[in-house]
Short mmCIF file of C-alpha atoms and ligand atoms in Angstrom, two decimals:
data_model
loop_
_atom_site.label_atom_id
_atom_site.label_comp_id
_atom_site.label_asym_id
_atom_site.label_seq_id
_atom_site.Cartn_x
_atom_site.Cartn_y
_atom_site.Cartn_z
CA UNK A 1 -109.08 -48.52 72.95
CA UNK A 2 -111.00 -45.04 73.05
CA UNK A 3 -113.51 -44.41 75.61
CA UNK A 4 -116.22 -45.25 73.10
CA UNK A 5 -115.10 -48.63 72.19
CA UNK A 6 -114.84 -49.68 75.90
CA UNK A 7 -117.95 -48.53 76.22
CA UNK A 8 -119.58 -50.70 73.77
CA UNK A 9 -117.45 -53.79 74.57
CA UNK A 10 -118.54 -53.76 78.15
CA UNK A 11 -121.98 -53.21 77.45
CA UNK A 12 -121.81 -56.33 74.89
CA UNK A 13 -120.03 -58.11 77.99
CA UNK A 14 -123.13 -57.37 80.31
CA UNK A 15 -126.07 -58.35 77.14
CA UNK A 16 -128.37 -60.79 78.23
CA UNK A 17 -129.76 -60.73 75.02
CA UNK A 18 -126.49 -61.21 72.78
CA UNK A 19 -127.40 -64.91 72.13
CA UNK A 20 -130.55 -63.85 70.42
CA UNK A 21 -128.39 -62.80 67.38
CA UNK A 22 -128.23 -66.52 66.44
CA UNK A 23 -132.26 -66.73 65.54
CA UNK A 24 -131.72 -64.40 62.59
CA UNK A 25 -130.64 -64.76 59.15
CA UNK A 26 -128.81 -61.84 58.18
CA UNK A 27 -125.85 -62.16 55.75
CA UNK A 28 -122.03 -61.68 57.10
CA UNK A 29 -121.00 -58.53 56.76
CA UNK A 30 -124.24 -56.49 57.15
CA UNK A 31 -125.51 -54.19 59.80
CA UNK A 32 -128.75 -53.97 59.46
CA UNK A 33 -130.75 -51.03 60.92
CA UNK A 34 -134.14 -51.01 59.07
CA UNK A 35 -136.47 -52.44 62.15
CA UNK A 36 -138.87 -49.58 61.91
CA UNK A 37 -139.18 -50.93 58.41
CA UNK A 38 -138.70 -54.27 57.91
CA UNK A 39 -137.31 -56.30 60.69
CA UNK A 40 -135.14 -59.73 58.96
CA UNK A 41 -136.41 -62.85 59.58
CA UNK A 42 -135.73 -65.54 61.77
CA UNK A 43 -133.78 -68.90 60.35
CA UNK A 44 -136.88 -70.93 61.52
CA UNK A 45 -139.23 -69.49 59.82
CA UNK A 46 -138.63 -70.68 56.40
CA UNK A 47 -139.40 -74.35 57.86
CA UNK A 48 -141.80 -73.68 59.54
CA UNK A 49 -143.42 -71.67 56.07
CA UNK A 50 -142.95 -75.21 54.97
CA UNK A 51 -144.37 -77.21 56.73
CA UNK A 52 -147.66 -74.95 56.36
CA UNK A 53 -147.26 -75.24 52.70
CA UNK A 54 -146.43 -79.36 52.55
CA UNK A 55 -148.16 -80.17 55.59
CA UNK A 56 -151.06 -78.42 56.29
CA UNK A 57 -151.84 -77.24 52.97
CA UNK A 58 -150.51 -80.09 51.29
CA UNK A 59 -151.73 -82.98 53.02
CA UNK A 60 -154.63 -82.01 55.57
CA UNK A 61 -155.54 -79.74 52.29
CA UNK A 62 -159.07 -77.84 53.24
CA UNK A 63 -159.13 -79.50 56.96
CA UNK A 64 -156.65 -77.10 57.91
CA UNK A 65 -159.31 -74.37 57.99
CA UNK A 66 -160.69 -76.15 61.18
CA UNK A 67 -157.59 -77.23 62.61
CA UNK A 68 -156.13 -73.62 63.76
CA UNK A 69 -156.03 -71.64 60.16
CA UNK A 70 -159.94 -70.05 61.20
CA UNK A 71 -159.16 -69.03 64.54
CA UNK A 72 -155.39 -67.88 63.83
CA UNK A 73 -155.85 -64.05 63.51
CA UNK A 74 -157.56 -64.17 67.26
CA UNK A 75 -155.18 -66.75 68.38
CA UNK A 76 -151.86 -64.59 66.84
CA UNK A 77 -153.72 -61.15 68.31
CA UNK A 78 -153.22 -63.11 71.85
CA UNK A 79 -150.00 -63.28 71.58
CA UNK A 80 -149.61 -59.65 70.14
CA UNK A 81 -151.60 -58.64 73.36
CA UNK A 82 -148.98 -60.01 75.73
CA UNK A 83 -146.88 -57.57 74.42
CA UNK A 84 -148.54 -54.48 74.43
CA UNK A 85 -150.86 -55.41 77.56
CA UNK A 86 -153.86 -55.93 76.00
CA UNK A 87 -156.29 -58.73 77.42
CA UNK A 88 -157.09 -62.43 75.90
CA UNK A 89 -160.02 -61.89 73.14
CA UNK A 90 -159.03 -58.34 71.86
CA UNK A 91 -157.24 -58.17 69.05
CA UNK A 92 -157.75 -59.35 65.60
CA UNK A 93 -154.03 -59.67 63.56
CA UNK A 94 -155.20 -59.65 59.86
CA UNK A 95 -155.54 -56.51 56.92
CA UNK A 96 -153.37 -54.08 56.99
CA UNK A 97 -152.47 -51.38 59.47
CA UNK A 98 -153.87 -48.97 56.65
CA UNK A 99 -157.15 -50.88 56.66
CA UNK A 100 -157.40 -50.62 60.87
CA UNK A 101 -156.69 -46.85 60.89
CA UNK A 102 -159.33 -46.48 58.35
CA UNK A 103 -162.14 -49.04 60.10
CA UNK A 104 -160.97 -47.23 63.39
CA UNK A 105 -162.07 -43.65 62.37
CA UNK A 106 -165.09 -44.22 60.90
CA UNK A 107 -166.20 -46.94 63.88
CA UNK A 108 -165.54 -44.17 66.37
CA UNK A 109 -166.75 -41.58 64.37
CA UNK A 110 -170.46 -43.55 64.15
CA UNK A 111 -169.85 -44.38 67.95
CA UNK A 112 -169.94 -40.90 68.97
CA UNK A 113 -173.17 -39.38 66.79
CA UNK A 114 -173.64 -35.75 66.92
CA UNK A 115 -169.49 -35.29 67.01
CA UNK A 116 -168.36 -32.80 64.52
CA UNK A 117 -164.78 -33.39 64.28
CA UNK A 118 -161.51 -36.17 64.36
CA UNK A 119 -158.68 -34.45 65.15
CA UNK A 120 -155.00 -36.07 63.82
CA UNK A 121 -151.64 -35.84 65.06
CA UNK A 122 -150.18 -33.69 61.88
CA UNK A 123 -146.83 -35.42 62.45
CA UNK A 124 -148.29 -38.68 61.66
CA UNK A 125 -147.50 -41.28 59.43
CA UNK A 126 -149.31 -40.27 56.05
CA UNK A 127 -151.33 -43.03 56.03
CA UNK A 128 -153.30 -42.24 58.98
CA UNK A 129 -153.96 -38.81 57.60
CA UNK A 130 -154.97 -39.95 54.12
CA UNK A 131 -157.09 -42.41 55.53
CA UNK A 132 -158.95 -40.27 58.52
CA UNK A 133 -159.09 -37.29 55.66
CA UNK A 134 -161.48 -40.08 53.86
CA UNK A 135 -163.00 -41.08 56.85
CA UNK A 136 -163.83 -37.40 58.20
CA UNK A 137 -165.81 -37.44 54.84
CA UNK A 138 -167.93 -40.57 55.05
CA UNK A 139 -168.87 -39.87 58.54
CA UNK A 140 -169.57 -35.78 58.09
CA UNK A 141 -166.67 -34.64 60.34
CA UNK A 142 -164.27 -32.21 59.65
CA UNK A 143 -160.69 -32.82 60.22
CA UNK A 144 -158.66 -31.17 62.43
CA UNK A 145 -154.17 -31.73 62.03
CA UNK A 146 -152.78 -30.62 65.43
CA UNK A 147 -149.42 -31.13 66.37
CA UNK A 148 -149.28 -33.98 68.37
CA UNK A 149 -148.26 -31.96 71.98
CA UNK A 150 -151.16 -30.05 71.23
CA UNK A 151 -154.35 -32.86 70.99
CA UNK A 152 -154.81 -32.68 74.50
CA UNK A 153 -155.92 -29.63 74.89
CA UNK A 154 -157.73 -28.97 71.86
CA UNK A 155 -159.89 -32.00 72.50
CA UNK A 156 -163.78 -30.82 73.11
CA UNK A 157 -167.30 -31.69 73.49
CA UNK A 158 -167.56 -31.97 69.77
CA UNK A 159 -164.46 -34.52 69.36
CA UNK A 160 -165.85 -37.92 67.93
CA UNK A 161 -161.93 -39.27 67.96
CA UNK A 162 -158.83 -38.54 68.30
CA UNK A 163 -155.56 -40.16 66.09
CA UNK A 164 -152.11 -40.35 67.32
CA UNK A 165 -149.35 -42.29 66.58
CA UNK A 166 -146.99 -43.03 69.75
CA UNK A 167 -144.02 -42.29 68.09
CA UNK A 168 -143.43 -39.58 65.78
CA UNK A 169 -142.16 -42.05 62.80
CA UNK A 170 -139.26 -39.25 61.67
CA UNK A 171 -137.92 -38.18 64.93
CA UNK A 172 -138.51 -40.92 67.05
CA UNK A 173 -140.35 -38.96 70.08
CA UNK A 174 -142.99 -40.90 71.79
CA UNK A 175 -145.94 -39.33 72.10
CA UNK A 176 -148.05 -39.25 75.67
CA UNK A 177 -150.59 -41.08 74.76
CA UNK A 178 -152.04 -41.12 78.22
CA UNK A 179 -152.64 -37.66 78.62
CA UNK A 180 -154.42 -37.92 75.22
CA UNK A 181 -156.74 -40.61 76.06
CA UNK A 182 -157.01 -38.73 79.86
CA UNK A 183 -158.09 -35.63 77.93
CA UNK A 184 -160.19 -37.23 75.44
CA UNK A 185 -161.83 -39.15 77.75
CA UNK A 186 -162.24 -36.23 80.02
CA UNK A 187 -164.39 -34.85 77.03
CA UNK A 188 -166.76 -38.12 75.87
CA UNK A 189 -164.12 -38.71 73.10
CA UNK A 190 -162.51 -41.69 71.66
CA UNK A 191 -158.48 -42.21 70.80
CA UNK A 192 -156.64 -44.28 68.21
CA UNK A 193 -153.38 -45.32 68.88
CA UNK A 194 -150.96 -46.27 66.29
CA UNK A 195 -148.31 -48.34 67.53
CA UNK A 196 -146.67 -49.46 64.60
CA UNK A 197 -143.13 -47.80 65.49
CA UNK A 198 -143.52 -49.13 69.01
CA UNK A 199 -145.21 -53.06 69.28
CA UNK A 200 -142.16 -55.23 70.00
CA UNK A 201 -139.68 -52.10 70.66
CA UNK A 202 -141.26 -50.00 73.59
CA UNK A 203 -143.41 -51.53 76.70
CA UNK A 204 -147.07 -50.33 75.78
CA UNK A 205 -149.54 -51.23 78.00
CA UNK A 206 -153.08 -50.82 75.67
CA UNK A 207 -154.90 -51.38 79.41
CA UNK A 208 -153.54 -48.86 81.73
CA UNK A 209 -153.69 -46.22 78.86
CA UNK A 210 -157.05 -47.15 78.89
CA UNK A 211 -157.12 -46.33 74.91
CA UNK A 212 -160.43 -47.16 72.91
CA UNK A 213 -158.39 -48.53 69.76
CA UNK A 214 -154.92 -49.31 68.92
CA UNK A 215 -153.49 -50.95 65.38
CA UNK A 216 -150.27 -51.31 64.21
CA UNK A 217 -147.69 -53.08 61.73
CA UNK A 218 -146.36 -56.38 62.32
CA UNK A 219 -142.99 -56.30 60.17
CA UNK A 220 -141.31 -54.20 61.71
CA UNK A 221 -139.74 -54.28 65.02
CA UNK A 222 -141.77 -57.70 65.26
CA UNK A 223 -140.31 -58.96 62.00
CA UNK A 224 -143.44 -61.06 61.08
CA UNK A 225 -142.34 -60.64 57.49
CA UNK A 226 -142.86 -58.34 54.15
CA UNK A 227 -146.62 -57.08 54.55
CA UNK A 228 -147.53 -59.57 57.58
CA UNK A 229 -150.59 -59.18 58.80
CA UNK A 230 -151.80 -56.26 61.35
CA UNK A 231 -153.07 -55.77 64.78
CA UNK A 232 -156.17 -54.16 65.68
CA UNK A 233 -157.27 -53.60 69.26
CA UNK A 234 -160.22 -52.85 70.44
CA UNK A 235 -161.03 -52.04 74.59
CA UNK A 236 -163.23 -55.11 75.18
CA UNK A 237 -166.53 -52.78 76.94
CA UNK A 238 -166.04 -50.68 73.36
CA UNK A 239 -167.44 -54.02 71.44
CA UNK A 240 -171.35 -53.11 71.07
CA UNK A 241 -170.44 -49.57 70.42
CA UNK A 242 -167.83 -49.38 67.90
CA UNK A 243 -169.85 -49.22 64.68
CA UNK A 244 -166.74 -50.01 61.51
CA UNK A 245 -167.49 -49.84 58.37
CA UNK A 246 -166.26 -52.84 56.99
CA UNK A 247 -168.76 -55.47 57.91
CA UNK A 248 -167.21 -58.58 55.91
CA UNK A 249 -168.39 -62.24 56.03
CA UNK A 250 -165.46 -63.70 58.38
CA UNK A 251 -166.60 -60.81 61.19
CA UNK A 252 -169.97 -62.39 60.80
CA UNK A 253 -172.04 -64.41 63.71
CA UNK A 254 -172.27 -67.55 61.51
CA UNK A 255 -170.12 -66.31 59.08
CA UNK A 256 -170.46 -69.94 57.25
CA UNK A 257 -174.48 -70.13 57.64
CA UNK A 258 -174.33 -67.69 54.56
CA UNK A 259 -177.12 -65.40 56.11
CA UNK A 260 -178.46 -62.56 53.93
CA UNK A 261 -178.50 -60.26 56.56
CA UNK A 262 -175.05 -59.32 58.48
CA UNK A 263 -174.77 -59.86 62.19
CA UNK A 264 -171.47 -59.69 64.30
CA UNK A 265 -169.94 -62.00 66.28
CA UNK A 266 -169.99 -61.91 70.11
CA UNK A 267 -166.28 -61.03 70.45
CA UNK A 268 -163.88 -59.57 68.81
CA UNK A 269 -164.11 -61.76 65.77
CA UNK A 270 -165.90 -58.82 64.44
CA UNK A 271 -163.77 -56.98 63.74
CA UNK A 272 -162.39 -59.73 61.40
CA UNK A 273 -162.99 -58.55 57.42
CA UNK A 274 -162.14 -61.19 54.91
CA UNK A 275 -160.58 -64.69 54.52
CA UNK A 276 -157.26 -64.49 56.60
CA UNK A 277 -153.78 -64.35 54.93
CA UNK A 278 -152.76 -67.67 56.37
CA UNK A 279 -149.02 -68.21 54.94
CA UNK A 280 -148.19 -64.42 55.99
CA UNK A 281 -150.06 -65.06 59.28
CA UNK A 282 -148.62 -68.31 60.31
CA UNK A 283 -145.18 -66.86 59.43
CA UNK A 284 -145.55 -64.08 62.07
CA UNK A 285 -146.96 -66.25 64.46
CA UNK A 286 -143.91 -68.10 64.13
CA UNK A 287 -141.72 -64.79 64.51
CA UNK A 288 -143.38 -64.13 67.10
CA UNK A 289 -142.15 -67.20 69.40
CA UNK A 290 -138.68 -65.62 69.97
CA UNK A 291 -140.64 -63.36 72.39
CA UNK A 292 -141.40 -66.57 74.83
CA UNK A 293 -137.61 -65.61 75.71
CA UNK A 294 -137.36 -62.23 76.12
CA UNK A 295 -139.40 -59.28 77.59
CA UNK A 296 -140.08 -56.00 75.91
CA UNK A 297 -139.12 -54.48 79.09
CA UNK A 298 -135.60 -56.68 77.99
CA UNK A 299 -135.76 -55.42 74.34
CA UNK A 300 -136.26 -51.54 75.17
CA UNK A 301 -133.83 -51.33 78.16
CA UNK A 302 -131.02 -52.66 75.44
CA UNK A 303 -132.79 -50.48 72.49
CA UNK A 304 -131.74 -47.18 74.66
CA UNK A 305 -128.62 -48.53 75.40
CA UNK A 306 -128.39 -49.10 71.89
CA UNK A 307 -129.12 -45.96 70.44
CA UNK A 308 -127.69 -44.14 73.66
CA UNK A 309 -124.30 -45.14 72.38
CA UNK A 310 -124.85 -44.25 69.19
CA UNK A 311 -126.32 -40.75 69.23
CA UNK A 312 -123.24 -40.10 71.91
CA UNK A 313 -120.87 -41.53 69.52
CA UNK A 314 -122.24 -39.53 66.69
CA UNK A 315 -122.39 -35.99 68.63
CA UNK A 316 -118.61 -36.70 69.59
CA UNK A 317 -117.50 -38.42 65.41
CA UNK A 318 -119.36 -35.96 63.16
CA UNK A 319 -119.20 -32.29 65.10
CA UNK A 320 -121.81 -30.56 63.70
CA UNK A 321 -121.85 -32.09 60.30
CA UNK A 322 -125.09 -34.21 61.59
CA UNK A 323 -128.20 -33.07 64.17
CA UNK A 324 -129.80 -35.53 66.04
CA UNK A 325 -133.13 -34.89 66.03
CA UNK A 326 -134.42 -37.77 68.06
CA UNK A 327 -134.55 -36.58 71.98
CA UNK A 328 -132.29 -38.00 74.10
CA UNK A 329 -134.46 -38.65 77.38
CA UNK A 330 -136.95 -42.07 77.88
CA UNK A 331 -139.35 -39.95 75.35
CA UNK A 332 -137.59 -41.86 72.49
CA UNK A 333 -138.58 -44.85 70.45
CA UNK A 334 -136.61 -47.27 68.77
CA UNK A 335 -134.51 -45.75 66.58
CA UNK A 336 -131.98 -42.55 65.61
CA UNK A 337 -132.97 -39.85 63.33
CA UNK A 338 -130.23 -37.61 61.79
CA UNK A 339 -130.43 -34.53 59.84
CA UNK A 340 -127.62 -33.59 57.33
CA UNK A 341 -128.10 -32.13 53.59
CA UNK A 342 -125.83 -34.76 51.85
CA UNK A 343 -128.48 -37.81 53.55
CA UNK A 344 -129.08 -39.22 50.45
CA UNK A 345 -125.54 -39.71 49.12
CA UNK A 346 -124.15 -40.82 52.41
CA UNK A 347 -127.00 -43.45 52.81
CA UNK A 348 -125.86 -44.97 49.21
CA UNK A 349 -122.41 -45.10 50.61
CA UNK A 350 -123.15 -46.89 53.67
CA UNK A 351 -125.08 -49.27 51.80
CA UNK A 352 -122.37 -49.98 49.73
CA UNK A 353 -120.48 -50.58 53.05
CA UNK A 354 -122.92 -53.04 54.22
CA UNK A 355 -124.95 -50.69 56.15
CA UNK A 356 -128.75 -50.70 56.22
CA UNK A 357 -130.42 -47.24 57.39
CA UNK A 358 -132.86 -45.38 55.71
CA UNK A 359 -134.17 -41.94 54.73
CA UNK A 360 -136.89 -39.61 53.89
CA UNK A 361 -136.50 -36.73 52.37
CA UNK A 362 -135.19 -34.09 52.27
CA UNK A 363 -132.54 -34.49 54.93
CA UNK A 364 -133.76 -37.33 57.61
CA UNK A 365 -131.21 -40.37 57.97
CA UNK A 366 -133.54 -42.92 60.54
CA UNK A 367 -131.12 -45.75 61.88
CA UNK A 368 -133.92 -48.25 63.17
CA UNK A 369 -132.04 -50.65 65.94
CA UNK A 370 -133.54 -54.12 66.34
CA UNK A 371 -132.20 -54.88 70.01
CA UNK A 372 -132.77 -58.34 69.32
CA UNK A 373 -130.09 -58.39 66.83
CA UNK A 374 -127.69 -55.88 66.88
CA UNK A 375 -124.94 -55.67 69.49
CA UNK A 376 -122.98 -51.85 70.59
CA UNK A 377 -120.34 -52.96 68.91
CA UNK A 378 -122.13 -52.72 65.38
CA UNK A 379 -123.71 -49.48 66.71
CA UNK A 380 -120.38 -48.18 67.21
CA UNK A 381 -118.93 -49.42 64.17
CA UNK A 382 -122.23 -47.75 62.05
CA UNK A 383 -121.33 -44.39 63.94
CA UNK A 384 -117.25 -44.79 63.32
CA UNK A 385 -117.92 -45.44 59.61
CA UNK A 386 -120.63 -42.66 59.08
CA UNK A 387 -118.22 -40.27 60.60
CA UNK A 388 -115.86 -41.79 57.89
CA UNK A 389 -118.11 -41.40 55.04
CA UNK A 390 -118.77 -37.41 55.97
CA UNK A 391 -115.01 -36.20 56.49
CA UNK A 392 -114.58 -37.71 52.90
CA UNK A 393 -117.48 -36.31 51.07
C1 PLP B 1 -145.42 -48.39 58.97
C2 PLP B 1 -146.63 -47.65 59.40
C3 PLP B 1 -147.87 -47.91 58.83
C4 PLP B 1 -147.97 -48.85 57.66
O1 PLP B 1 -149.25 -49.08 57.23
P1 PLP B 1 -149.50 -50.24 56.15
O2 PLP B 1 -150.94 -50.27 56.01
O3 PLP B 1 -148.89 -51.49 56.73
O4 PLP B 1 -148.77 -49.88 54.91
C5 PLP B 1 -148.98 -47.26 59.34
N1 PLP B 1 -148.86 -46.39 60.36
C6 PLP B 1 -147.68 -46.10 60.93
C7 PLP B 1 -147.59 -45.14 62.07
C8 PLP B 1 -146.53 -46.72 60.46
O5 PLP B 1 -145.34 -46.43 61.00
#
């Protein structure tokens, strides 16, 4: 057996987390490395889907709204904010990650009057850009793209907010998000922190940052579902200042009095938009009970052993057909970006070969590990047959 494959055997040997392979419904004969895209689902919740449907929608019909449908998206955000440290009654799961970003800019933006500018993390995920590009607009500020190393210290007295996403969603580097809110803070400033490559994959802890907002995806390393709901957070003391733009009935007071005039609720129900998406909601709430049996602190110590053995497996298989551009200290996230010019062809191979990675152009290969459900011994296999596909192209 070579070095590598001991490796990954004894590491399998010591995985407290091996039996969680058994929750997931993944056909035979796939690896599948897409978590910071779509994470697979979970063999229970299909039943559980059902039950919603024949159950609660079929028999308790419109009841269901006041047995646990209206309160869901706070309910679900509570058990989002065990993960990422955030306190009971701060997040709202519904919208879209897209939406957040969007309500986040211009709510800070409005919170900080007088502010000229929003500065974004250039590396970020385009939405964020398109969106705080729109928001900068509405609100009069300009927009400034910094690299992300580089917020810090450009923050200044005339910074209304600042928008990073904690890990870079090409390379993989985290981002230090506490020395961004540190600096911001420092300066009057808000920050907006993306987690969407991070929730479920890297211990975040929304409190000791201290950030004023965070949002972020639910399908992927969570594996809530296609387009489950998302997560907004917002630092409970920020309530009567944040100022979104998206004022919709459900965030309202009394939302069912039907008032003319709007008026938020107390808590953090306002930042709640419109009627909740309760099938795709209920079905990450139910992918989310595989974390009452495992830690994130569990899921990221095997995620860089994970991808540990498989950037070292790849430097020693390929030579220097492939870079790895992902770093390989703690500053990484979940999964392995690789640069080579033939990406595109050699991702259709491994597909073929029952591989799931993806890319984005031109050159970027991201393998996206789901700890939860993929052992060393498929990480090793994924590098083994990549080597394979290069020497014969
Ligand atoms: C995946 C991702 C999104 C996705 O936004 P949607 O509104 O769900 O399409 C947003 N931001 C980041 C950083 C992401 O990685």
């Amino acid at each position: 057996m070579s070095e590598l494959a001991a490796r990954a055997a004894a590491l399998d040997e010591q995985d407290a987390l091996a039996g969680l392979r058994g929750w997931f419904d993944i056909p035979d004969g796939t690896i599948y490395l897409e978590a910071n895209s779509l994470g697979p689902p979970q063999q229970h919740i299909a039943e559980r889907l059902a039950d919603v449907v024949r159950q609660q929608w079929g028999q308790r019909l419109i009841r269901s709204w006041d047995e646990g449908w209206w309160s869901a998206p706070e309910r679900v955000g509570d058990r989002i904010g065990r993960l990422i440290g955030a306190p009971p009654g701060s997040i709202v799961v519904g919208e879209s990650t897209s939406v957040w970003s969007f309500n986040a800019a211009v709510g800070a933006a409005r919170a900080n009057p007088g502010r000229t500018e929003l500065l974004v993390d250039a590396g970020s995920f385009p939405t964020g850009r398109y969106l705080a590009t729109s928001a900068a607009r509405l609100t009069g500020c300009t927009l400034r793209l910094l690299p992300a190393e580089e917020l810090a210290g450009a923050v200044s007295s005339q910074t209304a907010a600042v928008l990073v996403d904690h890990s870079d969603f090409r390379t993989a580097r985290l981002r230090d998000v506490d020395a961004v809110v540190r600096a911001a803070h420092g300066a009057g400033a808000w920050v907006i922190a993306d987690l969407s490559h991070t929730a479920g994959a890297v211990p975040v802890d929304v409190t000791a940052w201290d950030v004023d907002v965070a949002v972020g995806a639910t399908y992927k390393y969570l594996s809530g579902g296609p387009g489950s709901p998302a997560f907004c957070y917002l630092r409970p003391d920020r309530l009567g200042v944040f100022d979104p733009p998206l004022t919709g009935w459900n965030g309202h007071h009394e939302p069912f009095a039907m008032a003319d005039d709007y008026r938020p609720a107390d808590g953090v129900g306002r930042l709640r938009v419109g009627t909740p998406a309760i099938l795709s909601l209920l079905g990450l709430d139910a992918a989310l009970d595989i974390w009452d049996d495992v830690t994130v602190a569990q899921a990221r110590a095997k995620s860089l052993s994970l991808t540990g053995l498989f950037a070292d497996a790849v430097d020693q298989l390929t030579g220097d057909r492939v870079e790895v551009l992902t770093p390989r200290g703690k500053d990484r996230g979940g999964h392995v970006a690789l640069s080579c010019p033939e990406a595109t062809a050699v991702l259709q191979r491994l597909t073929e070969l029952g591989i799931y990675a993806d890319g984005r152009p031109p050159n970027l290969m991201r393998f996206g590990f789901g700890p939860l459900w993929t052992s060393h011994r498929d990480a090793l296999h994924v590098a083994t047959t990549l080597a394979a596909v290069l020497s014969s192209s």
